[in-house]
Short mmCIF file of C-alpha atoms in Angstrom, two decimals:
data_model
loop_
_atom_site.label_atom_id
_atom_site.label_comp_id
_atom_site.label_asym_id
_atom_site.label_seq_id
_atom_site.Cartn_x
_atom_site.Cartn_y
_atom_site.Cartn_z
CA MET A 2 5.67 -2.45 -12.10
CA SER A 3 7.38 -5.66 -11.09
CA THR A 4 5.45 -8.92 -10.71
CA SER A 5 5.75 -8.58 -6.95
CA GLY A 6 3.89 -5.30 -7.21
CA GLY A 7 0.66 -7.23 -7.72
CA THR A 8 -0.21 -6.18 -11.29
CA LYS A 9 -2.41 -9.25 -11.72
CA ALA A 10 -4.32 -8.42 -8.54
CA VAL A 11 -4.80 -4.78 -9.63
CA LEU A 12 -6.11 -5.79 -13.07
CA ALA A 13 -8.46 -8.37 -11.55
CA ALA A 14 -9.79 -5.76 -9.14
CA LEU A 15 -10.21 -3.21 -11.94
CA GLY A 16 -12.23 -5.59 -14.12
CA ALA A 17 -14.43 -6.64 -11.21
CA ASN A 18 -15.08 -3.10 -10.01
CA VAL A 19 -16.00 -1.72 -13.44
CA ALA A 20 -18.56 -4.51 -13.96
CA ILE A 21 -19.90 -4.11 -10.42
CA ALA A 22 -20.15 -0.31 -10.66
CA VAL A 23 -22.25 -0.52 -13.83
CA SER A 24 -24.58 -3.12 -12.31
CA LYS A 25 -25.02 -1.11 -9.09
CA PHE A 26 -25.95 2.08 -10.93
CA VAL A 27 -28.47 0.13 -13.00
CA ALA A 28 -29.95 -1.31 -9.79
CA PHE A 29 -30.11 2.19 -8.27
CA ALA A 30 -31.94 3.51 -11.34
CA PHE A 31 -34.63 0.83 -11.02
CA SER A 32 -34.92 0.68 -7.22
CA GLY A 33 -33.96 4.12 -5.89
CA SER A 34 -31.87 2.47 -3.15
CA SER A 35 -29.36 4.88 -1.61
CA SER A 36 -27.24 1.90 -0.51
CA MET A 37 -26.91 0.92 -4.16
CA LEU A 38 -25.96 4.48 -5.11
CA ALA A 39 -23.33 4.60 -2.36
CA GLU A 40 -22.00 1.19 -3.37
CA GLY A 41 -21.95 2.26 -7.03
CA VAL A 42 -19.85 5.31 -6.15
CA HIS A 43 -17.68 3.05 -3.96
CA SER A 44 -17.00 0.71 -6.90
CA LEU A 45 -16.42 3.68 -9.21
CA ALA A 46 -13.88 5.10 -6.75
CA ASP A 47 -12.20 1.70 -6.48
CA SER A 48 -11.95 1.51 -10.29
CA GLY A 49 -10.31 4.92 -10.35
CA ASN A 50 -7.95 3.80 -7.60
CA GLN A 51 -6.79 0.80 -9.61
CA LEU A 52 -6.13 3.06 -12.59
CA LEU A 53 -4.06 5.31 -10.31
CA LEU A 54 -2.03 2.31 -9.11
CA LEU A 55 -1.36 1.21 -12.68
CA LEU A 56 -0.39 4.75 -13.66
CA GLY A 57 1.95 5.00 -10.67
CA GLY A 58 3.58 1.69 -11.63
CA ARG A 59 4.10 2.89 -15.20
CA ARG A 60 5.55 6.25 -14.18
CA SER A 61 7.88 4.61 -11.64
CA ARG A 62 9.67 2.77 -14.46
CA ARG A 63 11.08 5.97 -15.92
CA ALA A 64 14.85 6.05 -16.04
CA ALA A 65 16.79 8.19 -13.58
CA ASP A 66 17.76 11.63 -14.86
CA GLU A 67 19.66 14.69 -13.68
CA ALA A 68 16.66 16.07 -11.77
CA HIS A 69 15.91 12.70 -10.12
CA PRO A 70 19.23 10.83 -9.90
CA PHE A 71 17.73 8.04 -7.77
CA GLY A 72 14.93 7.38 -10.25
CA TYR A 73 11.15 7.53 -9.94
CA GLY A 74 10.40 4.48 -7.80
CA GLY A 75 8.69 6.71 -5.23
CA GLU A 76 5.90 7.44 -7.73
CA ARG A 77 4.21 4.25 -6.53
CA PHE A 78 4.11 5.65 -2.98
CA VAL A 79 2.64 8.94 -4.23
CA TYR A 80 -0.14 7.25 -6.19
CA GLY A 81 -0.83 4.91 -3.29
CA PHE A 82 -1.42 7.97 -1.12
CA LEU A 83 -3.69 9.49 -3.77
CA VAL A 84 -5.79 6.31 -3.61
CA SER A 85 -6.45 6.90 0.09
CA VAL A 86 -7.52 10.50 -0.64
CA VAL A 87 -9.92 9.42 -3.40
CA LEU A 88 -11.36 6.63 -1.27
CA PHE A 89 -11.90 9.00 1.66
CA SER A 90 -13.45 11.87 -0.31
CA LEU A 91 -15.27 10.29 -3.24
CA GLY A 92 -16.21 7.05 -1.51
CA GLY A 93 -16.51 7.60 2.24
CA LEU A 94 -17.76 11.17 2.52
CA PHE A 95 -20.27 10.75 -0.32
CA ALA A 96 -21.71 7.62 1.30
CA LEU A 97 -22.00 9.37 4.68
CA TYR A 98 -23.82 12.29 3.06
CA GLU A 99 -26.13 10.03 1.06
CA GLY A 100 -26.95 7.94 4.16
CA TYR A 101 -27.72 11.06 6.19
CA GLU A 102 -30.05 12.37 3.47
CA LYS A 103 -31.83 9.01 3.17
CA ILE A 104 -32.45 8.86 6.93
CA ARG A 105 -33.83 12.42 6.87
CA HIS A 106 -36.01 11.75 3.82
CA PRO A 107 -36.68 7.99 3.68
CA HIS A 108 -38.64 6.35 0.88
CA PRO A 109 -39.39 2.68 0.19
CA ILE A 110 -37.32 0.63 -2.22
CA ASP A 111 -38.91 -0.17 -5.55
CA ALA A 112 -38.14 -3.38 -7.47
CA TRP A 113 -36.18 -4.86 -4.58
CA TYR A 114 -35.01 -7.80 -6.70
CA TRP A 115 -32.69 -5.49 -8.66
CA PRO A 116 -30.47 -4.45 -5.75
CA VAL A 117 -30.53 -7.91 -4.18
CA GLY A 118 -29.55 -9.58 -7.47
CA VAL A 119 -26.78 -7.07 -8.11
CA LEU A 120 -25.43 -7.43 -4.58
CA VAL A 121 -25.22 -11.20 -4.95
CA PHE A 122 -23.39 -10.75 -8.27
CA ALA A 123 -21.06 -8.18 -6.66
CA VAL A 124 -20.21 -10.55 -3.79
CA VAL A 125 -19.14 -13.20 -6.31
CA ALA A 126 -17.07 -10.75 -8.38
CA GLU A 127 -15.42 -9.12 -5.34
CA GLY A 128 -14.74 -12.56 -3.90
CA PHE A 129 -12.87 -13.49 -7.09
CA SER A 130 -10.84 -10.28 -6.94
CA PHE A 131 -10.08 -10.77 -3.23
CA ARG A 132 -8.99 -14.36 -3.83
CA THR A 133 -6.65 -13.21 -6.60
CA ALA A 134 -5.10 -10.57 -4.35
CA ILE A 135 -4.60 -13.10 -1.53
CA GLY A 136 -2.91 -15.51 -3.94
CA GLU A 137 -0.56 -12.76 -5.17
CA ALA A 138 0.29 -11.68 -1.62
CA ARG A 139 0.96 -15.10 -0.06
CA SER A 140 4.47 -15.45 -1.50
CA LEU A 141 5.42 -12.01 -0.15
CA LYS A 142 3.65 -12.35 3.19
CA GLY A 143 5.59 -15.42 4.31
CA ARG A 144 4.90 -16.20 7.95
CA GLN A 145 3.70 -12.70 8.80
CA SER A 146 0.15 -12.10 9.89
CA TRP A 147 -2.03 -10.28 7.37
CA ARG A 148 -2.14 -7.26 9.67
CA ARG A 149 1.66 -7.09 9.83
CA PHE A 150 1.92 -7.60 6.07
CA ILE A 151 -0.34 -4.59 5.46
CA ARG A 152 1.79 -2.51 7.83
CA THR A 153 5.24 -3.55 6.57
CA ALA A 154 4.74 -4.10 2.81
CA LYS A 155 6.84 -1.68 0.76
CA ALA A 156 4.86 -2.15 -2.45
CA PRO A 157 1.56 -0.26 -1.96
CA GLU A 158 -0.47 -2.07 -4.63
CA LEU A 159 -1.24 -5.31 -2.83
CA PRO A 160 -2.17 -3.75 0.55
CA VAL A 161 -4.44 -1.29 -1.28
CA VAL A 162 -6.21 -4.01 -3.27
CA LEU A 163 -6.49 -6.29 -0.23
CA LEU A 164 -8.03 -3.56 1.93
CA GLU A 165 -10.31 -2.34 -0.87
CA ASP A 166 -11.63 -5.83 -1.63
CA PHE A 167 -12.04 -6.71 2.04
CA GLY A 168 -13.86 -3.43 2.63
CA ALA A 169 -15.98 -3.99 -0.47
CA LEU A 170 -17.16 -7.38 0.78
CA ILE A 171 -18.11 -5.91 4.17
CA GLY A 172 -19.75 -2.96 2.41
CA LEU A 173 -21.82 -5.33 0.29
CA ALA A 174 -22.97 -7.11 3.43
CA LEU A 175 -23.99 -3.76 4.93
CA ALA A 176 -25.80 -2.79 1.74
CA LEU A 177 -27.64 -6.12 1.67
CA PHE A 178 -28.54 -5.66 5.35
CA GLY A 179 -29.97 -2.20 4.67
CA VAL A 180 -31.89 -3.21 1.55
CA VAL A 181 -33.41 -6.37 3.05
CA LEU A 182 -34.55 -4.58 6.23
CA ALA A 183 -35.95 -1.70 4.20
CA VAL A 184 -37.96 -4.15 2.08
CA VAL A 185 -39.14 -6.28 5.02
CA THR A 186 -40.14 -3.36 7.26
CA GLY A 187 -41.22 -1.00 4.50
CA ASP A 188 -39.07 1.68 6.17
CA GLY A 189 -36.46 3.29 3.91
CA VAL A 190 -34.52 4.50 6.96
CA TRP A 191 -32.77 1.12 7.10
CA ASP A 192 -31.41 1.71 3.61
CA GLY A 193 -29.90 4.94 4.92
CA VAL A 194 -28.45 3.14 7.95
CA GLY A 195 -26.71 0.65 5.65
CA THR A 196 -25.36 3.54 3.59
CA LEU A 197 -23.95 5.24 6.70
CA GLY A 198 -22.22 1.98 7.63
CA ILE A 199 -20.64 1.82 4.17
CA GLY A 200 -19.42 5.42 4.49
CA ALA A 201 -17.89 4.84 7.94
CA LEU A 202 -16.16 1.69 6.67
CA LEU A 203 -14.65 3.49 3.67
CA VAL A 204 -13.40 6.37 5.80
CA CYS A 205 -11.67 3.93 8.18
CA ILE A 206 -10.00 2.03 5.33
CA ALA A 207 -8.90 5.30 3.71
CA LEU A 208 -7.34 6.48 6.98
CA VAL A 209 -5.40 3.22 7.38
CA LEU A 210 -4.11 3.50 3.80
CA ALA A 211 -3.20 7.16 4.33
CA VAL A 212 -1.16 6.39 7.46
CA GLU A 213 0.75 3.52 5.86
CA THR A 214 1.48 5.27 2.55
CA LYS A 215 2.44 8.49 4.34
CA SER A 216 5.09 6.50 6.20
CA LEU A 217 6.46 5.26 2.87
CA LEU A 218 6.47 8.79 1.46
CA LEU A 219 8.43 10.06 4.46
CA GLY A 220 11.04 7.37 3.85
CA GLU A 221 11.10 3.93 5.45
CA GLY A 222 14.19 1.88 6.08
CA ALA A 223 14.54 -1.80 5.31
CA GLY A 224 12.98 -4.35 7.63
CA PRO A 225 15.08 -5.99 10.36
CA GLU A 226 15.56 -9.19 8.34
CA VAL A 227 16.94 -7.26 5.36
CA VAL A 228 19.18 -5.12 7.61
CA ALA A 229 20.58 -8.27 9.21
CA ARG A 230 21.33 -9.82 5.80
CA VAL A 231 23.05 -6.66 4.55
CA ARG A 232 25.13 -6.36 7.73
CA ALA A 233 26.18 -10.02 7.50
CA ALA A 234 27.18 -9.57 3.85
CA LEU A 235 29.31 -6.52 4.69
CA LEU A 236 31.15 -8.43 7.44
CA ASP A 237 31.72 -11.52 5.29
CA GLY A 238 35.13 -10.30 4.15
CA ALA A 239 38.65 -10.30 5.56
CA ASP A 240 39.16 -6.53 5.20
CA VAL A 241 35.93 -5.38 6.91
CA ASP A 242 36.40 -5.53 10.68
CA ARG A 243 32.96 -4.25 11.66
CA VAL A 244 30.02 -2.07 10.60
CA ILE A 245 30.34 1.14 12.62
CA HIS A 246 26.87 2.35 11.62
CA MET A 247 24.46 1.83 8.75
CA ARG A 248 21.39 3.54 7.30
CA THR A 249 18.91 2.14 4.77
CA LEU A 250 16.16 3.88 2.82
CA HIS A 251 13.57 2.61 0.35
CA LEU A 252 13.77 4.76 -2.78
CA GLY A 253 10.95 2.62 -4.17
CA PRO A 254 9.30 -0.70 -3.32
CA GLU A 255 12.14 -2.69 -4.91
CA GLU A 256 14.93 -0.10 -4.66
CA LEU A 257 16.98 0.14 -1.48
CA LEU A 258 19.69 2.65 -0.62
CA VAL A 259 22.38 1.39 1.75
CA ALA A 260 24.86 3.79 3.38
CA ALA A 261 27.36 2.43 5.89
CA LYS A 262 30.58 3.35 7.62
CA ILE A 263 32.78 0.26 7.80
CA ALA A 264 35.92 -0.28 9.86
CA VAL A 265 38.99 -1.36 7.87
CA PRO A 266 42.44 -2.46 9.11
CA ALA A 267 44.67 0.41 10.21
CA ASP A 268 47.54 -0.74 8.01
CA ALA A 269 45.44 -1.06 4.82
CA ASN A 270 46.56 1.02 1.83
CA ALA A 271 44.26 2.72 -0.69
CA ARG A 272 44.29 -0.19 -3.15
CA ARG A 273 43.42 -2.70 -0.43
CA ILE A 274 40.61 -0.49 0.90
CA THR A 275 39.18 0.01 -2.59
CA THR A 276 39.24 -3.73 -3.23
CA ALA A 277 37.52 -4.36 0.12
CA ILE A 278 34.76 -1.83 -0.65
CA ASN A 279 34.11 -3.24 -4.12
CA ALA A 280 33.96 -6.77 -2.75
CA ALA A 281 31.58 -5.70 0.05
CA GLU A 282 29.25 -4.01 -2.44
CA ALA A 283 29.21 -7.15 -4.59
CA ARG A 284 28.35 -9.31 -1.57
CA VAL A 285 25.49 -7.00 -0.55
CA ARG A 286 24.00 -6.97 -4.06
CA ALA A 287 24.24 -10.75 -4.29
CA THR A 288 22.56 -11.13 -0.90
CA GLU A 289 19.93 -8.41 -1.29
CA PRO A 290 19.13 -7.65 -4.98
CA THR A 291 16.95 -4.67 -4.00
CA ALA A 292 20.09 -2.83 -2.77
CA ARG A 293 20.52 -0.77 -5.94
CA VAL A 294 22.44 2.17 -4.44
CA ILE A 295 25.28 1.46 -2.00
CA TYR A 296 27.62 3.99 -0.39
CA LEU A 297 30.38 2.64 1.86
CA GLU A 298 32.71 4.90 3.83
CA PRO A 299 35.92 3.35 5.22
CA ASP A 300 37.04 4.39 8.68
CA LEU A 301 39.04 3.26 11.70
CA TYR A 302 37.07 1.96 14.64
CA SER A 303 37.51 3.85 17.90
CA GLU A 304 36.18 2.36 21.12
CA SER A 305 36.11 5.76 22.85
CA GLU A 306 34.06 7.35 20.04
CA ALA A 307 31.73 4.37 19.99
CA ALA A 308 31.24 4.62 23.75
CA ALA A 309 30.36 8.31 23.42
CA GLY A 310 27.53 7.41 21.06
CA PRO A 311 26.38 9.13 17.86
CA ASP A 312 26.12 12.90 17.65
CA PRO A 313 22.38 13.75 17.41
CA ALA A 314 23.19 17.01 15.62
CA ALA A 315 24.93 15.05 12.85
CA THR A 316 22.10 12.55 12.47
CA PRO A 317 19.32 13.16 9.91
CA GLY A 318 16.25 14.21 11.84
CA GLY A 319 18.32 15.14 14.90
CA ARG A 320 18.21 18.44 16.71
#
């Protein structure tokens, strides 16, 4: 995994979640709080998710082979999607079930100082992890809003950690709300209400992650800024008259495929065309280092064909 993949943020989140999970299960054992049990499972699921992200990053570094000529960069998308599945099933659905059972069969919380103390510790640890993830993401986010960064980021690790940590902090607030009200009122139903809130939150976060990582699995093109840079680099040569059409595809977070049909002079011979293509590829790679695979097809520009528009039947995904 490259540095931009957020390895530091993933490791920080893993360390925090393992420590928090252990403390929450200890608090549950002493207090019987269902919110603490749900939060413990939440942190356990988050720890497993970070291990999945690290495994995906390691597997994505395998060299290309005959079966996978474009390499294994997409492994990071696959494991990012698995994270959303784990978070939805192990975290969200379990918390919803536990909250429902606690509301049906409420009981008071024993040794309330255990869950409260653990929740305060968890807020500090999750806050440290969240701060680390924000620091890692700032250089990649640029001037984008955080919402747009989550939606457009090609590396799944940072959006996953950011959403998990943000959700964990809200979940801790819900757990603290449920525990405190259950202690103050003596009614364990409030503990179940807090647990239901945690479950609903986890399900929502899992669905957002699933939608975004599914889009990456289907195959996303480069962003408009990258497309503009690549197009400008192609045209920055005497023997490339125009870009007739161009397609981009992310093979992995830092691996971009560029395929373009470029117009060359009508009187150009084979040697001149070959030189123009090689020079155009070099300019693209210098401008956009993520463009690892480049296919350029020389052609003659025709105004009548351009006016007729592309043939949908010849376009991937067309009729």
